């Protein structure tokens, strides 16, 4: 079936089996292989993309369900030559090793900071209704949907904290 | 103009301490980082190629027997399914690390539940996946056994050792422990599932895959397919994690190659996450009996370490649990025992730091128990029992940094604040501290690399070595930059291509020191050419210039054409004549919930020494990663086998619990300054696995200190703690 | 994933029309449905996409709250009224899954998630829930995830939802619309049916019926706690969870509603336990009696035996905290 997808601001016409997930559409049909497939079941977060401003697992949604949605993938956040602040921070803090979970981590972290800005609480927030303070524990909890077997977690937390502070200072 | 070095003498020259670029060892950002962070680094399954079709492997649903019939017609031709391939050359198990030949083939003979038996190839991934799950298969089942405790184990003669009289020493000792620890199976669970895309050009096979040791992988693949290795090229420029599971060629590579040949089209095969659990190497579960004893002053007199592991029938590899036991601690009376239970479970093989990951971990628990029995602080107890020389072979240590790591780590962590078990509580949480030593054997492996000084002064480094997240791109950049006095941004490193000079592969922690040495030797050869061109005996190289006497010459333009040299390093007498090991110390603070038995690691520190550190950032990250593996091993990771058919029931990332971000505190890593002249020409040792070798022991020792519960059956899930907690 | 026809519904009426027939399934967030379809555990012939239905709002409903079936777990957890008046629900949602999954998973879908039983998830294994009559392989197998209460000879799977546990303690009602267009409200406590001999039947939803909303009454207790025990610090299903909504009447318990996750084929509630507590002064003795009552019929299957003492401890601790006033 045919679906029009808006990805990183550009329109793509996808002609694919209805069974095609958004992740497989990106990787196998549209050449956008930055989004990774780690488990294909929403258990690792490597496929995280941002749809209508929210991070989701691209492996657990069908491409055909997303016409009209604004999809942002890692390729839309920045490039190796012109990285986003978050991408830059991941490199500076070594917030990765093998790099396979990294695009998902960065998409997730980027959208996560928006969730915090909107005052969303987390499992570790002491107060559900107060101001959200981005402690290390908060970052870790909010990033727990992104597995990293190389286990760069402490560096990922450093990178996100640094990015958040930089954004706050601006 | 090549340079070859057999490591027969210690490298006392320490040339890299005299060079001028001062970039080696610095925490340089990874050169591969920007591409990885932007999603532009391409992994195995990401090759954009015309006409690609997709293959999905079919699993055996019985634990043993023969495939009697595959009803290929039931799926072929429907829904874009092109072919069902069941070829006797397909693999039954992956190749073990360094096998260099095909592993067991013949998928219709089933040795474990989950073994691949066929490949369904279709125009789309969606069709292949469904075809593979819908394919009707009939079996002739055979007898099997899946419980390692229920079979008479094999006792391989070569793996037993004894000296002195252990039993007498145990009887006569002032203090002794006789305890048994068990560890469960583990899966490497790299984030990138095993994947391969195969394309044939006539008789030549090009395979883009995700593998750790390409020079062996090429031969394994060629042998499996039945062609000359000269016709095989493998590309693995980026590998999404390996941790042992990609050491040898795996099912998908052979299946993709055979399918591609048969269909005359490029074929991709990626293991599903469930298949990664079922068909790639598991770390065997272990049962480890320790008999340790010491005198009244705490000097050890006995070290007994007897283990039971499991493996498929016919496989050579068995988890080398006692690998570091012969030299870890002093004591004249020693026994090492090794038994293997043959069972129809997924093949056992290398998972990060085979041997010490589980062997030193449990040893460090038993040491904690003995230290307590002797009434000596655990750090002091270990220091007291550091041997002067290898107590088994009598060889000297090439260097020994354990005491330094223990002392400096204890100081930095605040070990002196530790109290007696069960003495510290904060609300619902019982707080405790634990420690463990880190010990991992060091190996130098044969390696080659090519270095080219381009006429414009840029440098190209080439080897088939892989970077599986370990930092190879970084450290080879730095070694070349340092040796040739060229800024790092003018060095380019090409990896992961079997057309390039063969490196040692990523495994056994030998990659950095071995490949780094090969690059160093090649660069030294190029240096010699520069000196020659300058007409000097020795030159200083810095920032792209050569300085000799009062002359300073730009390397760009020094030569009309490229200057190329190959470096070749081989292990030699220093490895035979000295006992080589990396060392470190872990310190950990946990909180155990007094209501639920849940454990959270609150603080963790590691101090490590591994010879010359080539990049402080990537080395530190390797240690962080290892320690996090240790947290997983301590608290959450366990392959659960069905007791009736042996299959792995928790075969996904929802139920095989890798640590998530919230499980891991801001771990602190300190790397000690060290040079090991016996280890490699660049005085570096292995560090990639050091961080896991004992780490889990620090966590479980901390649990004991928090709540007085000794969990001797890993992982320390809440149920095991709860069973012993007061109401 | 078996081939299916895909249809997108514009409104509830169209969804109900399109959703008729045995092989049809509604898809909203899809986080569990697609997961299971990829494994061929579920093989619908027809998927009706209901994401564009106007069921995404949270609004006042008398004294209570009406939560549209398509409200995402994230939006529900972050809703200011929910955070203030129904903190147990916010807490339960935030304790579940991951940020990404909560952004997709919906209120209706969460109520209908399927068990995480290893054997249900593996089509090579017998499973009465997936393949009625084939047997229960969990019995005699690995049972860490399994039920200690409410199971049957045919099935000992657990319901994995956190959200539903909190909603049960909040006395939620499920609003359902049938193919005839009639809406009915089912108390959540009556929504799930015991496995008995037909573990494939999990709820009272009729063929083609659609959940349109969940209605929460004004909470009867302001001391609300969601305690979740799991195998890692985050992103894991509950081994045991407990939702408590407690209202104090002076120094006595005026209202008690407890619900449990991870221990039964459905979000578990025992009205007698609530009754035992109500009107009593809090004491450890009372809490122990409540635990005795809750777990009187509890039965372990080896790998899950620990859930019995664990549930006991969690219940007692939660009651202590709630009656002391350490609530969310």
PDB file of N, CA and C in Angstrom, chain C residues 71-115:
ATOM      1  N   UNK C  71      -6.315   8.029  25.104  1.00  0.00           N
ATOM      2  CA  UNK C  71      -5.360   8.855  25.862  1.00  0.00           C
ATOM      3  C   UNK C  71      -4.110   8.005  26.090  1.00  0.00           C
ATOM      4  N   UNK C  72      -2.961   8.570  25.752  1.00  0.00           N
ATOM      5  CA  UNK C  72      -1.740   7.771  25.914  1.00  0.00           C
ATOM      6  C   UNK C  72      -1.375   7.669  27.392  1.00  0.00           C
ATOM      7  N   UNK C  73      -0.609   6.681  27.714  1.00  0.00           N
ATOM      8  CA  UNK C  73      -0.134   6.500  29.086  1.00  0.00           C
ATOM      9  C   UNK C  73       0.641   7.729  29.546  1.00  0.00           C
ATOM     10  N   UNK C  74       1.408   8.325  28.640  1.00  0.00           N
ATOM     11  CA  UNK C  74       2.172   9.528  29.004  1.00  0.00           C
ATOM     12  C   UNK C  74       1.254  10.679  29.370  1.00  0.00           C
ATOM     13  N   UNK C  75       0.278  10.913  28.512  1.00  0.00           N
ATOM     14  CA  UNK C  75      -0.632  12.038  28.757  1.00  0.00           C
ATOM     15  C   UNK C  75      -1.430  11.828  30.033  1.00  0.00           C
ATOM     16  N   UNK C  76      -1.804  10.602  30.264  1.00  0.00           N
ATOM     17  CA  UNK C  76      -2.590  10.322  31.459  1.00  0.00           C
ATOM     18  C   UNK C  76      -1.736  10.525  32.718  1.00  0.00           C
ATOM     19  N   UNK C  77      -0.503  10.050  32.656  1.00  0.00           N
ATOM     20  CA  UNK C  77       0.377  10.188  33.826  1.00  0.00           C
ATOM     21  C   UNK C  77       0.700  11.652  34.109  1.00  0.00           C
ATOM     22  N   UNK C  78       0.746  12.449  33.049  1.00  0.00           N
ATOM     23  CA  UNK C  78       1.152  13.850  33.208  1.00  0.00           C
ATOM     24  C   UNK C  78      -0.039  14.787  33.430  1.00  0.00           C
ATOM     25  N   UNK C  79      -1.246  14.262  33.285  1.00  0.00           N
ATOM     26  CA  UNK C  79      -2.430  15.110  33.438  1.00  0.00           C
ATOM     27  C   UNK C  79      -2.479  15.709  34.846  1.00  0.00           C
ATOM     28  N   UNK C  80      -2.733  16.985  34.912  1.00  0.00           N
ATOM     29  CA  UNK C  80      -2.628  17.659  36.212  1.00  0.00           C
ATOM     30  C   UNK C  80      -3.651  17.169  37.226  1.00  0.00           C
ATOM     31  N   UNK C  81      -4.852  16.882  36.751  1.00  0.00           N
ATOM     32  CA  UNK C  81      -5.867  16.367  37.669  1.00  0.00           C
ATOM     33  C   UNK C  81      -5.484  14.988  38.186  1.00  0.00           C
ATOM     34  N   UNK C  82      -4.972  14.172  37.283  1.00  0.00           N
ATOM     35  CA  UNK C  82      -4.573  12.824  37.688  1.00  0.00           C
ATOM     36  C   UNK C  82      -3.430  12.912  38.691  1.00  0.00           C
ATOM     37  N   UNK C  83      -2.480  13.749  38.396  1.00  0.00           N
ATOM     38  CA  UNK C  83      -1.337  13.878  39.313  1.00  0.00           C
ATOM     39  C   UNK C  83      -1.786  14.353  40.692  1.00  0.00           C
ATOM     40  N   UNK C  84      -2.766  15.241  40.718  1.00  0.00           N
ATOM     41  CA  UNK C  84      -3.182  15.816  41.993  1.00  0.00           C
ATOM     42  C   UNK C  84      -4.157  14.909  42.736  1.00  0.00           C
ATOM     43  N   UNK C  85      -5.162  14.384  42.025  1.00  0.00           N
ATOM     44  CA  UNK C  85      -6.240  13.663  42.702  1.00  0.00           C
ATOM     45  C   UNK C  85      -6.128  12.139  42.621  1.00  0.00           C
ATOM     46  N   UNK C  86      -5.392  11.659  41.628  1.00  0.00           N
ATOM     47  CA  UNK C  86      -5.266  10.216  41.449  1.00  0.00           C
ATOM     48  C   UNK C  86      -3.794   9.823  41.341  1.00  0.00           C
ATOM     49  N   UNK C  87      -2.995  10.270  42.307  1.00  0.00           N
ATOM     50  CA  UNK C  87      -1.538  10.040  42.154  1.00  0.00           C
ATOM     51  C   UNK C  87      -1.170   8.571  42.012  1.00  0.00           C
ATOM     52  N   UNK C  88      -1.980   7.682  42.572  1.00  0.00           N
ATOM     53  CA  UNK C  88      -1.659   6.257  42.432  1.00  0.00           C
ATOM     54  C   UNK C  88      -1.658   5.836  40.964  1.00  0.00           C
ATOM     55  N   UNK C  89      -2.505   6.476  40.194  1.00  0.00           N
ATOM     56  CA  UNK C  89      -2.575   6.150  38.761  1.00  0.00           C
ATOM     57  C   UNK C  89      -1.355   6.696  38.032  1.00  0.00           C
ATOM     58  N   UNK C  90      -1.016   7.929  38.341  1.00  0.00           N
ATOM     59  CA  UNK C  90       0.182   8.521  37.745  1.00  0.00           C
ATOM     60  C   UNK C  90       1.403   7.662  38.055  1.00  0.00           C
ATOM     61  N   UNK C  91       1.501   7.307  39.334  1.00  0.00           N
ATOM     62  CA  UNK C  91       2.651   6.504  39.772  1.00  0.00           C
ATOM     63  C   UNK C  91       2.700   5.152  39.065  1.00  0.00           C
ATOM     64  N   UNK C  92       1.554   4.520  38.944  1.00  0.00           N
ATOM     65  CA  UNK C  92       1.528   3.205  38.292  1.00  0.00           C
ATOM     66  C   UNK C  92       1.957   3.318  36.833  1.00  0.00           C
ATOM     67  N   UNK C  93       1.432   4.333  36.168  1.00  0.00           N
ATOM     68  CA  UNK C  93       1.796   4.517  34.757  1.00  0.00           C
ATOM     69  C   UNK C  93       3.288   4.769  34.609  1.00  0.00           C
ATOM     70  N   UNK C  94       3.807   5.619  35.489  1.00  0.00           N
ATOM     71  CA  UNK C  94       5.225   5.975  35.383  1.00  0.00           C
ATOM     72  C   UNK C  94       6.137   4.811  35.766  1.00  0.00           C
ATOM     73  N   UNK C  95       5.601   3.863  36.489  1.00  0.00           N
ATOM     74  CA  UNK C  95       6.392   2.677  36.858  1.00  0.00           C
ATOM     75  C   UNK C  95       6.389   1.639  35.738  1.00  0.00           C
ATOM     76  N   UNK C  96       5.592   1.875  34.714  1.00  0.00           N
ATOM     77  CA  UNK C  96       5.466   0.874  33.659  1.00  0.00           C
ATOM     78  C   UNK C  96       6.252   1.227  32.412  1.00  0.00           C
ATOM     79  N   UNK C  97       6.756   0.213  31.752  1.00  0.00           N
ATOM     80  CA  UNK C  97       7.356   0.320  30.417  1.00  0.00           C
ATOM     81  C   UNK C  97       8.453   1.376  30.359  1.00  0.00           C
ATOM     82  N   UNK C  98       8.498   2.114  29.254  1.00  0.00           N
ATOM     83  CA  UNK C  98       9.529   3.139  29.064  1.00  0.00           C
ATOM     84  C   UNK C  98       8.855   4.391  28.539  1.00  0.00           C
ATOM     85  N   UNK C  99       9.593   5.480  28.518  1.00  0.00           N
ATOM     86  CA  UNK C  99       9.052   6.731  27.985  1.00  0.00           C
ATOM     87  C   UNK C  99       8.503   6.562  26.586  1.00  0.00           C
ATOM     88  N   UNK C 100       9.229   5.837  25.758  1.00  0.00           N
ATOM     89  CA  UNK C 100       8.790   5.646  24.369  1.00  0.00           C
ATOM     90  C   UNK C 100       7.484   4.863  24.308  1.00  0.00           C
ATOM     91  N   UNK C 101       7.411   3.797  25.081  1.00  0.00           N
ATOM     92  CA  UNK C 101       6.201   2.964  25.033  1.00  0.00           C
ATOM     93  C   UNK C 101       5.009   3.709  25.618  1.00  0.00           C
ATOM     94  N   UNK C 102       5.247   4.463  26.675  1.00  0.00           N
ATOM     95  CA  UNK C 102       4.135   5.221  27.272  1.00  0.00           C
ATOM     96  C   UNK C 102       3.590   6.275  26.310  1.00  0.00           C
ATOM     97  N   UNK C 103       4.443   6.741  25.417  1.00  0.00           N
ATOM     98  CA  UNK C 103       3.992   7.712  24.426  1.00  0.00           C
ATOM     99  C   UNK C 103       3.080   7.106  23.378  1.00  0.00           C
ATOM    100  N   UNK C 104       3.119   5.801  23.214  1.00  0.00           N
ATOM    101  CA  UNK C 104       2.262   5.148  22.232  1.00  0.00           C
ATOM    102  C   UNK C 104       1.108   4.395  22.884  1.00  0.00           C
ATOM    103  N   UNK C 105       1.419   3.739  24.001  1.00  0.00           N
ATOM    104  CA  UNK C 105       0.418   2.874  24.615  1.00  0.00           C
ATOM    105  C   UNK C 105      -0.792   3.693  25.061  1.00  0.00           C
ATOM    106  N   UNK C 106      -1.968   3.138  24.873  1.00  0.00           N
ATOM    107  CA  UNK C 106      -3.192   3.875  25.177  1.00  0.00           C
ATOM    108  C   UNK C 106      -3.908   3.267  26.393  1.00  0.00           C
ATOM    109  N   UNK C 107      -4.864   4.003  26.877  1.00  0.00           N
ATOM    110  CA  UNK C 107      -5.620   3.568  28.050  1.00  0.00           C
ATOM    111  C   UNK C 107      -6.384   2.275  27.760  1.00  0.00           C
ATOM    112  N   UNK C 108      -7.083   2.255  26.633  1.00  0.00           N
ATOM    113  CA  UNK C 108      -7.851   1.052  26.291  1.00  0.00           C
ATOM    114  C   UNK C 108      -6.932  -0.128  26.025  1.00  0.00           C
ATOM    115  N   UNK C 109      -5.890   0.127  25.295  1.00  0.00           N
ATOM    116  CA  UNK C 109      -4.955  -0.946  24.946  1.00  0.00           C
ATOM    117  C   UNK C 109      -4.259  -1.513  26.168  1.00  0.00           C
ATOM    118  N   UNK C 110      -3.914  -0.648  27.097  1.00  0.00           N
ATOM    119  CA  UNK C 110      -3.222  -1.098  28.302  1.00  0.00           C
ATOM    120  C   UNK C 110      -4.090  -2.091  29.079  1.00  0.00           C
ATOM    121  N   UNK C 111      -5.399  -1.801  29.136  1.00  0.00           N
ATOM    122  CA  UNK C 111      -6.294  -2.726  29.848  1.00  0.00           C
ATOM    123  C   UNK C 111      -6.292  -4.100  29.195  1.00  0.00           C
ATOM    124  N   UNK C 112      -6.035  -4.110  27.880  1.00  0.00           N
ATOM    125  CA  UNK C 112      -6.156  -5.355  27.123  1.00  0.00           C
ATOM    126  C   UNK C 112      -4.822  -6.021  26.835  1.00  0.00           C
ATOM    127  N   UNK C 113      -3.729  -5.541  27.451  1.00  0.00           N
ATOM    128  CA  UNK C 113      -2.465  -6.191  27.126  1.00  0.00           C
ATOM    129  C   UNK C 113      -2.476  -7.639  27.563  1.00  0.00           C
ATOM    130  N   UNK C 114      -1.701  -8.398  26.828  1.00  0.00           N
ATOM    131  CA  UNK C 114      -1.666  -9.835  27.057  1.00  0.00           C
ATOM    132  C   UNK C 114      -0.533 -10.184  28.015  1.00  0.00           C
ATOM    133  N   UNK C 115      -0.607 -11.380  28.504  1.00  0.00           N
ATOM    134  CA  UNK C 115       0.385 -11.826  29.476  1.00  0.00           C
ATOM    135  C   UNK C 115       1.795 -11.856  28.878  1.00  0.00           C
TER     136      UNK C 115
END
